[in-house]
Tab-separated table of C-alpha atoms and ligand atoms in Angstrom:
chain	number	residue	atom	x	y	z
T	10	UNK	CA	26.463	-136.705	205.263
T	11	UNK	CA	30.109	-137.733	203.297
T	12	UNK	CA	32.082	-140.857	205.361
T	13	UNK	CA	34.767	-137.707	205.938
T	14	UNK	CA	32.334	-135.814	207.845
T	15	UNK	CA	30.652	-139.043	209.765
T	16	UNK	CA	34.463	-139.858	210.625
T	17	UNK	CA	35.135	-135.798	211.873
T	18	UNK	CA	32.371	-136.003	213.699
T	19	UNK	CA	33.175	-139.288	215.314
T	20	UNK	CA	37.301	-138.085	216.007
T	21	UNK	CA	35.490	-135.197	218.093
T	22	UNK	CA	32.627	-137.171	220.481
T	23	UNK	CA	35.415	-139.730	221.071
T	24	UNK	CA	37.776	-137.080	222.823
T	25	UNK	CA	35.315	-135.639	224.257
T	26	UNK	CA	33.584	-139.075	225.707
T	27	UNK	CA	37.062	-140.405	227.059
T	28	UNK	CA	36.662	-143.318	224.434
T	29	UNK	CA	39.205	-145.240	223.086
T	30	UNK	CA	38.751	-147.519	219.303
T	31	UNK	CA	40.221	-150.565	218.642
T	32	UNK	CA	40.038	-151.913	215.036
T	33	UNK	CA	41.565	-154.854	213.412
T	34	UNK	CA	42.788	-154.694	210.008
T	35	UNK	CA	40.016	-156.542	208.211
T	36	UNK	CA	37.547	-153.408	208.775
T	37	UNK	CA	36.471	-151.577	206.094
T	38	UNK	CA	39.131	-148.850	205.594
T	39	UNK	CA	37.295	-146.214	206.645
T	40	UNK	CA	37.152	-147.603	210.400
T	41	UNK	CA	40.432	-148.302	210.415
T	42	UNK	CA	41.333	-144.173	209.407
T	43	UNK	CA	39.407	-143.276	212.842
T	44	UNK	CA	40.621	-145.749	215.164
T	45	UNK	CA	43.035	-145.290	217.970
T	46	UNK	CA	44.701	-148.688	217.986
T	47	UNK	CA	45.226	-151.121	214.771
T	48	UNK	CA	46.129	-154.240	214.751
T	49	UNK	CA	45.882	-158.676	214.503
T	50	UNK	CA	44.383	-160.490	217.506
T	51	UNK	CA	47.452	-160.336	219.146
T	52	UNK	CA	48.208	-156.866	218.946
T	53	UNK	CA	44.997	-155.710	219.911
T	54	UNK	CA	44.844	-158.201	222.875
T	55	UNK	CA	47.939	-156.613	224.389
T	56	UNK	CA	46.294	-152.913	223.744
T	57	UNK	CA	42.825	-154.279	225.032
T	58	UNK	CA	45.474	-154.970	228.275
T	59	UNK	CA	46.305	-151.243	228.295
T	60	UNK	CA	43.430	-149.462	227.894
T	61	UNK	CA	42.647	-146.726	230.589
T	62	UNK	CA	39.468	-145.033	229.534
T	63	UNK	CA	35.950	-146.174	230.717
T	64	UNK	CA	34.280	-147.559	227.077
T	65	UNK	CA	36.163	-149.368	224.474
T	66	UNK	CA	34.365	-149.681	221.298
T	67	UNK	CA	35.779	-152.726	219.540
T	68	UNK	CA	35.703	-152.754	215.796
T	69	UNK	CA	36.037	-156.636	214.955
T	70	UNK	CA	33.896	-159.474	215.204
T	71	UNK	CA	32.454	-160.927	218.447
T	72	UNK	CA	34.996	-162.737	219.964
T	73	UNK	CA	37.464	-159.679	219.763
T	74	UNK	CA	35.211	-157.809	221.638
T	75	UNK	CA	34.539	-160.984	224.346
T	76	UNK	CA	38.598	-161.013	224.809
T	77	UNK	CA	38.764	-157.048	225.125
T	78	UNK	CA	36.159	-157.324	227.901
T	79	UNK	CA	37.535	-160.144	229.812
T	80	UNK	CA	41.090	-158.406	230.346
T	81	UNK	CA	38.830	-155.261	231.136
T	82	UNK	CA	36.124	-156.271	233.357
T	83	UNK	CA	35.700	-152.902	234.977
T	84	UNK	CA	35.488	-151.096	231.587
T	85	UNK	CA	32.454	-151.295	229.055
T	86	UNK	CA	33.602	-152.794	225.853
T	87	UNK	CA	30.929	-152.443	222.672
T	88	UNK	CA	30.730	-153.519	219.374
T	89	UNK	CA	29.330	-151.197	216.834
T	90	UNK	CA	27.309	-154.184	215.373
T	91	UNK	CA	26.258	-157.096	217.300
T	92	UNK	CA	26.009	-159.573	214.342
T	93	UNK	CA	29.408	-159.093	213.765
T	94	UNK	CA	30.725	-162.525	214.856
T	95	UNK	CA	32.831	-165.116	213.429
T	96	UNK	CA	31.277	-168.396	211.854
T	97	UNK	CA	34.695	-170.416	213.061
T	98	UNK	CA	34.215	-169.972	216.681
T	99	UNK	CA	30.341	-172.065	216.348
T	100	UNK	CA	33.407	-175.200	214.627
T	101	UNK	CA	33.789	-175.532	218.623
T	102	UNK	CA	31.070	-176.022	221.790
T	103	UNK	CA	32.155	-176.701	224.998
T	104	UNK	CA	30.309	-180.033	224.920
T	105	UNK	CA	33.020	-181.214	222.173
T	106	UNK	CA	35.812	-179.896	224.188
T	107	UNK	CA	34.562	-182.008	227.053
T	108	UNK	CA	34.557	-184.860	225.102
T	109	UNK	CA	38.343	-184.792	223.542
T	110	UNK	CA	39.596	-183.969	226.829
T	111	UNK	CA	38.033	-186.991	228.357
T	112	UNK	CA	39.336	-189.408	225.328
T	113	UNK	CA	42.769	-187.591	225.764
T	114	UNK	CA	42.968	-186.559	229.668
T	115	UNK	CA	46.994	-185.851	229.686
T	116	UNK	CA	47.064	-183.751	226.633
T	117	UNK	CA	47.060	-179.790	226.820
T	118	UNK	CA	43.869	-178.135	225.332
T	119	UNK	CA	44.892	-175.208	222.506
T	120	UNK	CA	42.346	-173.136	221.538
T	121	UNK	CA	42.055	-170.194	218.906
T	122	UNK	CA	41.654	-167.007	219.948
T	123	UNK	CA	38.430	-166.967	217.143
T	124	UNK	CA	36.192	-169.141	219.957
T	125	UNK	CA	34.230	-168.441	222.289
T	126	UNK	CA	34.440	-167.128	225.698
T	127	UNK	CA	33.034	-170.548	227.098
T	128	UNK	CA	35.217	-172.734	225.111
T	129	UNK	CA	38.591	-170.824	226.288
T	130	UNK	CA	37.221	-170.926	229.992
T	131	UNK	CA	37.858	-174.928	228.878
T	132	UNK	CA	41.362	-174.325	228.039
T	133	UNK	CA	45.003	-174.610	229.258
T	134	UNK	CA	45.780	-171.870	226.895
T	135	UNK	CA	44.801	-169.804	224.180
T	136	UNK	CA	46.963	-168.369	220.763
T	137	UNK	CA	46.897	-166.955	217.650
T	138	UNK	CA	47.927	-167.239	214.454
T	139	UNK	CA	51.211	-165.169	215.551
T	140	UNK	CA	52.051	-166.885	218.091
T	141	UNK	CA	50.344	-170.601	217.929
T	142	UNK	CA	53.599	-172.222	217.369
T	143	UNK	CA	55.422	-171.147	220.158
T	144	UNK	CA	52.006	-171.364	221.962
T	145	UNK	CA	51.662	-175.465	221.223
T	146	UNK	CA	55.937	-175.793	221.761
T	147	UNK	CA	55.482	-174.336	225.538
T	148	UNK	CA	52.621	-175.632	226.466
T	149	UNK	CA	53.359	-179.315	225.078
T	150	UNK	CA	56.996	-178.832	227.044
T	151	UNK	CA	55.154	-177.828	229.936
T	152	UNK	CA	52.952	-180.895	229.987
T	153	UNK	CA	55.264	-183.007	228.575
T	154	UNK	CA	53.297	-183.903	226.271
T	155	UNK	CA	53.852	-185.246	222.434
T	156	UNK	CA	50.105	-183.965	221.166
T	157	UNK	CA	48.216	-181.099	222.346
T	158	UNK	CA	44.361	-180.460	221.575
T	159	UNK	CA	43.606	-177.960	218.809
T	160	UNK	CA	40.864	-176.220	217.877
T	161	UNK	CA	38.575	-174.881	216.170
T	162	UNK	CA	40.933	-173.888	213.056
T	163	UNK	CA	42.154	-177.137	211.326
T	164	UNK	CA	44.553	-175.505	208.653
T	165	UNK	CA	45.791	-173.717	211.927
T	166	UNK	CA	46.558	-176.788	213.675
T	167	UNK	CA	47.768	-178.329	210.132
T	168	UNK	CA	50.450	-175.686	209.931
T	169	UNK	CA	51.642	-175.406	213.363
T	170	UNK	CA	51.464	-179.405	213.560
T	171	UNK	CA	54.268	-178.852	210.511
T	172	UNK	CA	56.456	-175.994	211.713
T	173	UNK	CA	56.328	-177.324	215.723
T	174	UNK	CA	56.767	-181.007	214.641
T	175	UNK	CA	54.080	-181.449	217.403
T	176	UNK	CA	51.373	-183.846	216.855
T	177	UNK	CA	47.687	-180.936	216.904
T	178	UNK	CA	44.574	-183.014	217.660
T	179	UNK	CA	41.972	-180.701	215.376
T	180	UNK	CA	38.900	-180.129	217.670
T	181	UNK	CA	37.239	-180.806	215.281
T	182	UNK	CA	38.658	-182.288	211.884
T	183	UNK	CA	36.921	-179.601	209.984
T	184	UNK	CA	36.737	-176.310	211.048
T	185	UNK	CA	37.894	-173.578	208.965
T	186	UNK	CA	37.885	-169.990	207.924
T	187	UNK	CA	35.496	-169.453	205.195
T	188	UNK	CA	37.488	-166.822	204.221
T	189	UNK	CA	41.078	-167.990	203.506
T	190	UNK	CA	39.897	-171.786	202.825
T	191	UNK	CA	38.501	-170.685	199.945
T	192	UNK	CA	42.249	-169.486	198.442
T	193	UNK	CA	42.370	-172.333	195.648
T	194	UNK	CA	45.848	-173.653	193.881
T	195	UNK	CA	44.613	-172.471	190.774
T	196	UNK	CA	44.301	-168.729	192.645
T	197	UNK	CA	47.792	-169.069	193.420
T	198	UNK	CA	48.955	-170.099	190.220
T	199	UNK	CA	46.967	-167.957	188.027
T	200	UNK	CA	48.762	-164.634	190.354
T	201	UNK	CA	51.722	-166.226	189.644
T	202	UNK	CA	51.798	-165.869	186.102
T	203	UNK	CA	50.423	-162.398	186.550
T	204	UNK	CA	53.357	-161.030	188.795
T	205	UNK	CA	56.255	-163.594	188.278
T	206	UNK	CA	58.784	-161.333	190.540
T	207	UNK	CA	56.075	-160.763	193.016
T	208	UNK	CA	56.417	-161.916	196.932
T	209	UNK	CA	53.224	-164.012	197.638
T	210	UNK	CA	52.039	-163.872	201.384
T	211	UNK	CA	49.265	-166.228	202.758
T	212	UNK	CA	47.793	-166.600	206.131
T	213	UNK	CA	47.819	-169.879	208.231
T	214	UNK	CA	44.472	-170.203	208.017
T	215	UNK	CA	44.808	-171.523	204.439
T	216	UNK	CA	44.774	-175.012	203.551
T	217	UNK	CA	48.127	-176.636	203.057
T	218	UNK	CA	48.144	-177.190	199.621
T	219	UNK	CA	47.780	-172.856	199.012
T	220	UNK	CA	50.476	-172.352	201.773
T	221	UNK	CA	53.217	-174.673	199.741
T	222	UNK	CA	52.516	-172.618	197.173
T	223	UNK	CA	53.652	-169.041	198.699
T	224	UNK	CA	56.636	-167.373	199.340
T	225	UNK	CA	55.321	-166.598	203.160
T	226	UNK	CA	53.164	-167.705	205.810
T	227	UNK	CA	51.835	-165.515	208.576
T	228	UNK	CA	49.426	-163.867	210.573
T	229	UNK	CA	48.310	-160.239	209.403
T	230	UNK	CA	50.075	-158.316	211.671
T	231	UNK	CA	53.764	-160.791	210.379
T	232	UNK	CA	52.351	-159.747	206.857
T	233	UNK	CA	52.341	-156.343	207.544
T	234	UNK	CA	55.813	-156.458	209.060
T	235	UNK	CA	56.854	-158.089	206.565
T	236	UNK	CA	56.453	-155.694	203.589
T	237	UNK	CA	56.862	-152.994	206.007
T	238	UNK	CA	60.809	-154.285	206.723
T	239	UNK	CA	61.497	-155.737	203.036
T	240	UNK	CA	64.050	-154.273	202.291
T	241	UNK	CA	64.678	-155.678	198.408
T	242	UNK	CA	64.114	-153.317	195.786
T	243	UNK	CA	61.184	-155.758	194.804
T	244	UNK	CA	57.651	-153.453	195.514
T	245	UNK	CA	55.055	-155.560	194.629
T	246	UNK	CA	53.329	-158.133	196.942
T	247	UNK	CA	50.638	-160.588	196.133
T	248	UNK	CA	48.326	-160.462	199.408
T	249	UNK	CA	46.388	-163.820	200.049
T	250	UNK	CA	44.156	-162.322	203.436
T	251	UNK	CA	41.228	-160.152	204.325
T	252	UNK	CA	40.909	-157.650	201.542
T	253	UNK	CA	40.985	-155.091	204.871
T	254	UNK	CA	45.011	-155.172	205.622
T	255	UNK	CA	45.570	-155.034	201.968
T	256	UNK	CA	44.096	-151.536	201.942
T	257	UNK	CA	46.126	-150.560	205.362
T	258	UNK	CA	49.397	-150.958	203.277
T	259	UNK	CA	48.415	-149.512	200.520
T	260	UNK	CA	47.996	-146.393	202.693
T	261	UNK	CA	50.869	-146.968	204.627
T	262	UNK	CA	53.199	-148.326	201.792
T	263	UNK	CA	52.300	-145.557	198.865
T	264	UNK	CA	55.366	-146.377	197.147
T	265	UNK	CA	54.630	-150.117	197.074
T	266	UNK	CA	51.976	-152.267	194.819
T	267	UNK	CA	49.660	-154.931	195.879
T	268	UNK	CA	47.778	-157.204	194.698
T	269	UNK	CA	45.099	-159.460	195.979
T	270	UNK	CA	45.243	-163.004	195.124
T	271	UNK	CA	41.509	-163.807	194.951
T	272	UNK	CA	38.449	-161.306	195.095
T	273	UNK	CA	36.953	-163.550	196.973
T	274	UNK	CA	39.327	-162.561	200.380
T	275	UNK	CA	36.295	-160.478	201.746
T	276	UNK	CA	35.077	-161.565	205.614
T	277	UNK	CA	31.168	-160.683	205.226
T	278	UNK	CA	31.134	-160.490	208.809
T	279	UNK	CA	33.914	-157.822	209.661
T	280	UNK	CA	32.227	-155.622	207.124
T	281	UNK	CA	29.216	-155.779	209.414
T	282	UNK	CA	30.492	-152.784	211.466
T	283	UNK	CA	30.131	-150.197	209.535
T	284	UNK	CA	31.422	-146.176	210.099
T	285	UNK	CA	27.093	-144.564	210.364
T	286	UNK	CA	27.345	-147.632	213.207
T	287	UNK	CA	30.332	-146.493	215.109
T	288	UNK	CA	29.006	-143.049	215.103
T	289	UNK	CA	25.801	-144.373	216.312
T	290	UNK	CA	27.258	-146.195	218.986
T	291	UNK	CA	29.005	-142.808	220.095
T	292	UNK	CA	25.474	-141.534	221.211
T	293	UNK	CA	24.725	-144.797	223.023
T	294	UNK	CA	27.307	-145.853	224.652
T	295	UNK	CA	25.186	-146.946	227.591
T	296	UNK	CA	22.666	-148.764	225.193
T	297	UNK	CA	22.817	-152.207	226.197
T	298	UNK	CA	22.316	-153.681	223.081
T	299	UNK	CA	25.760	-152.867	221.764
T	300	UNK	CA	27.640	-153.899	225.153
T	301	UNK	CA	29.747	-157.516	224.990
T	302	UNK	CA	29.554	-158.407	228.440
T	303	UNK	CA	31.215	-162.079	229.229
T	304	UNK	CA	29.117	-163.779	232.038
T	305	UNK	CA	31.765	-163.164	235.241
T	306	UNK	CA	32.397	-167.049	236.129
T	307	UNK	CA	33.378	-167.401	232.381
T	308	UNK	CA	35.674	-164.711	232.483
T	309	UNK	CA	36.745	-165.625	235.475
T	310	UNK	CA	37.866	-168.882	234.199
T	311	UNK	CA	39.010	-167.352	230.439
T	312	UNK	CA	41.357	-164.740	231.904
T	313	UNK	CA	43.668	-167.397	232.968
T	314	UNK	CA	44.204	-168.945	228.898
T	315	UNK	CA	44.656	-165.639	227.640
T	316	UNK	CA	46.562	-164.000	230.285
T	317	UNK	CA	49.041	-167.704	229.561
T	318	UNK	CA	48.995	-166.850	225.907
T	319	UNK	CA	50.068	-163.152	226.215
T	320	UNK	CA	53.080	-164.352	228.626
T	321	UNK	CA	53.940	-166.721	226.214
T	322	UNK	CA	54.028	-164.506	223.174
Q	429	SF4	S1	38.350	-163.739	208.356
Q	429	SF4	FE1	37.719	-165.819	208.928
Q	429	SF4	S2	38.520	-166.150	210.974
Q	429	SF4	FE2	38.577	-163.920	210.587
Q	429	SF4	S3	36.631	-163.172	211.413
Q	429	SF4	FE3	36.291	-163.601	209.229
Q	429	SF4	S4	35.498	-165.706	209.231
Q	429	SF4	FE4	36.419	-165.388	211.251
């Protein structure tokens, strides 16, 4: 069977099962064409808000899907592949959040929206790359506080630490995106020379060094506004995320070119939904292997975080 007639097929049972797809933009492109709702972790955790039919299938990695099902606890939220999950949220256990906020008692605890459900239950609030800086400049206000605890993304915490002028503990020093850590200054140099006139957009999640280096920093969904609103007669943009948002605007933005920066911009684990899975999934929705169920205490506790964050945004 052609991907065209898996995703006809999968258009149909989804009407016809009252079920709604969420998919963020680092899914292979042919997810993305079926979905209902596109989008950054932000985006998607306001829609995940919204959502009135019984099943969500959430295309993303795992702790998308935990979010989606913690504003929804009455609704079934599934993933199309269970691996699908993040290696940045395992940077942070709820044993080393324990132990910064006991060195640092006063300080409010940040934390990622790419952690896990048990971590955020841990929190004072959560964020994402959109909105971490005005996340950390509330919250510190709040507190009154000149630090705050960040985790687990360390370039994240780097680059609001910059733009906030807030001191970010990293929870811990390391952790990363294997991704967009891997954006080198030679990648940005070499694209450079290849596309002089061309805007270069990175994502926080890069190290510092990268960032300097382009023309804008921001999350996918500020990318995507970004060349969506330029209104220069300059077409061409050098993309330095997920290979998956680059082929979004290419859709979207025919008349414009892009260009990744590095072929190595490809998350391994987003690609582990894949479109034979979500049709799968469509004649199983009540298979509990695919269901991301948040254990109720801890979503009891994680609401509060993200339900902060989204009022904050
Ligand atoms: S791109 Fe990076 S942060 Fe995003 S899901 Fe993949 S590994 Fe996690």
């Amino acid at each position: 069977m052609s991907v065209t007639q898996i995703q006809e097929e999968i258009l149909k049972l989804k009407q016809e099962k009252d079920v709604v797809i969420l998919a963020h933009y680092y899914q292979p492109i042919e997810i993305q064409e079926i979905a209902d709702h596109l989008g950054g972790s932000l985006g998607l955790s306001r829609l995940a808000n919204k959502v009135d039919t019984d099943y969500i299938i959430f295309a993303g990695v795992d702790f998308m899907a935990e979010t989606a099902s913690i504003l929804n606890q009455n609704k079934k939220v599934l993933i199309p592949n269970p691996e699908s999950c993040c290696p940045m949220a395992a940077y942070l256990t709820v044993d080393k959040v324990k132990e910064f906020k006991a060195n640092n008692p006063n300080l409010p605890v940040v934390v990622y929206v790419n952690s896990t459900a048990a971590v955020k239950a841990e929190s004072d609030i959560c964020c994402t790359s959109a909105n971490a800086v005005n996340v950390v400049k509330r919250i510190s206000s709040e507190f009154n506080a000149k630090a705050v605890l960040f985790g687990p993304d360390a370039n994240l915490a780097d680059y609001v630490e910059q733009k906030s002028g807030i001191k970010c503990i990293k929870m811990p020093e390391k952790g990363n995106c294997y991704v967009h850590s891997q954006l080198t200054i030679d990648d940005m140099e070499k694209i450079r020379i290849a596309y002089p006139k061309c805007e270069l957009l990175v994502h926080p999640e890069c190290i510092r060094e990268v960032r300097e280096l382009a023309d804008f920093v921001g999350s996918t969904g500020q990318m995507y506004n970004r060349v969506k609103n330029n209104t220069t007669s300059e077409n061409d943009f050098c993309i330095g995320t997920e290979i998956g948002l680059m082929e979004r605007m290419a859709q979207d933005f025919p008349n414009k070119n892009f260009h990744l920066i590095s072929e190595k911009l490809i998350c391994y684990n987003m690609k582990k939904n894949t479109i034979e899975l979500m049709r799968y999934v469509l004649d199983n929705l009540d298979d509990p292997m695919f269901e991301v169920k948040v254990p109720p205490e801890i979503a009891k506790k994680a609401l509060k975080p993200i339900e902060k964050m989204l009022e904050y945004s």
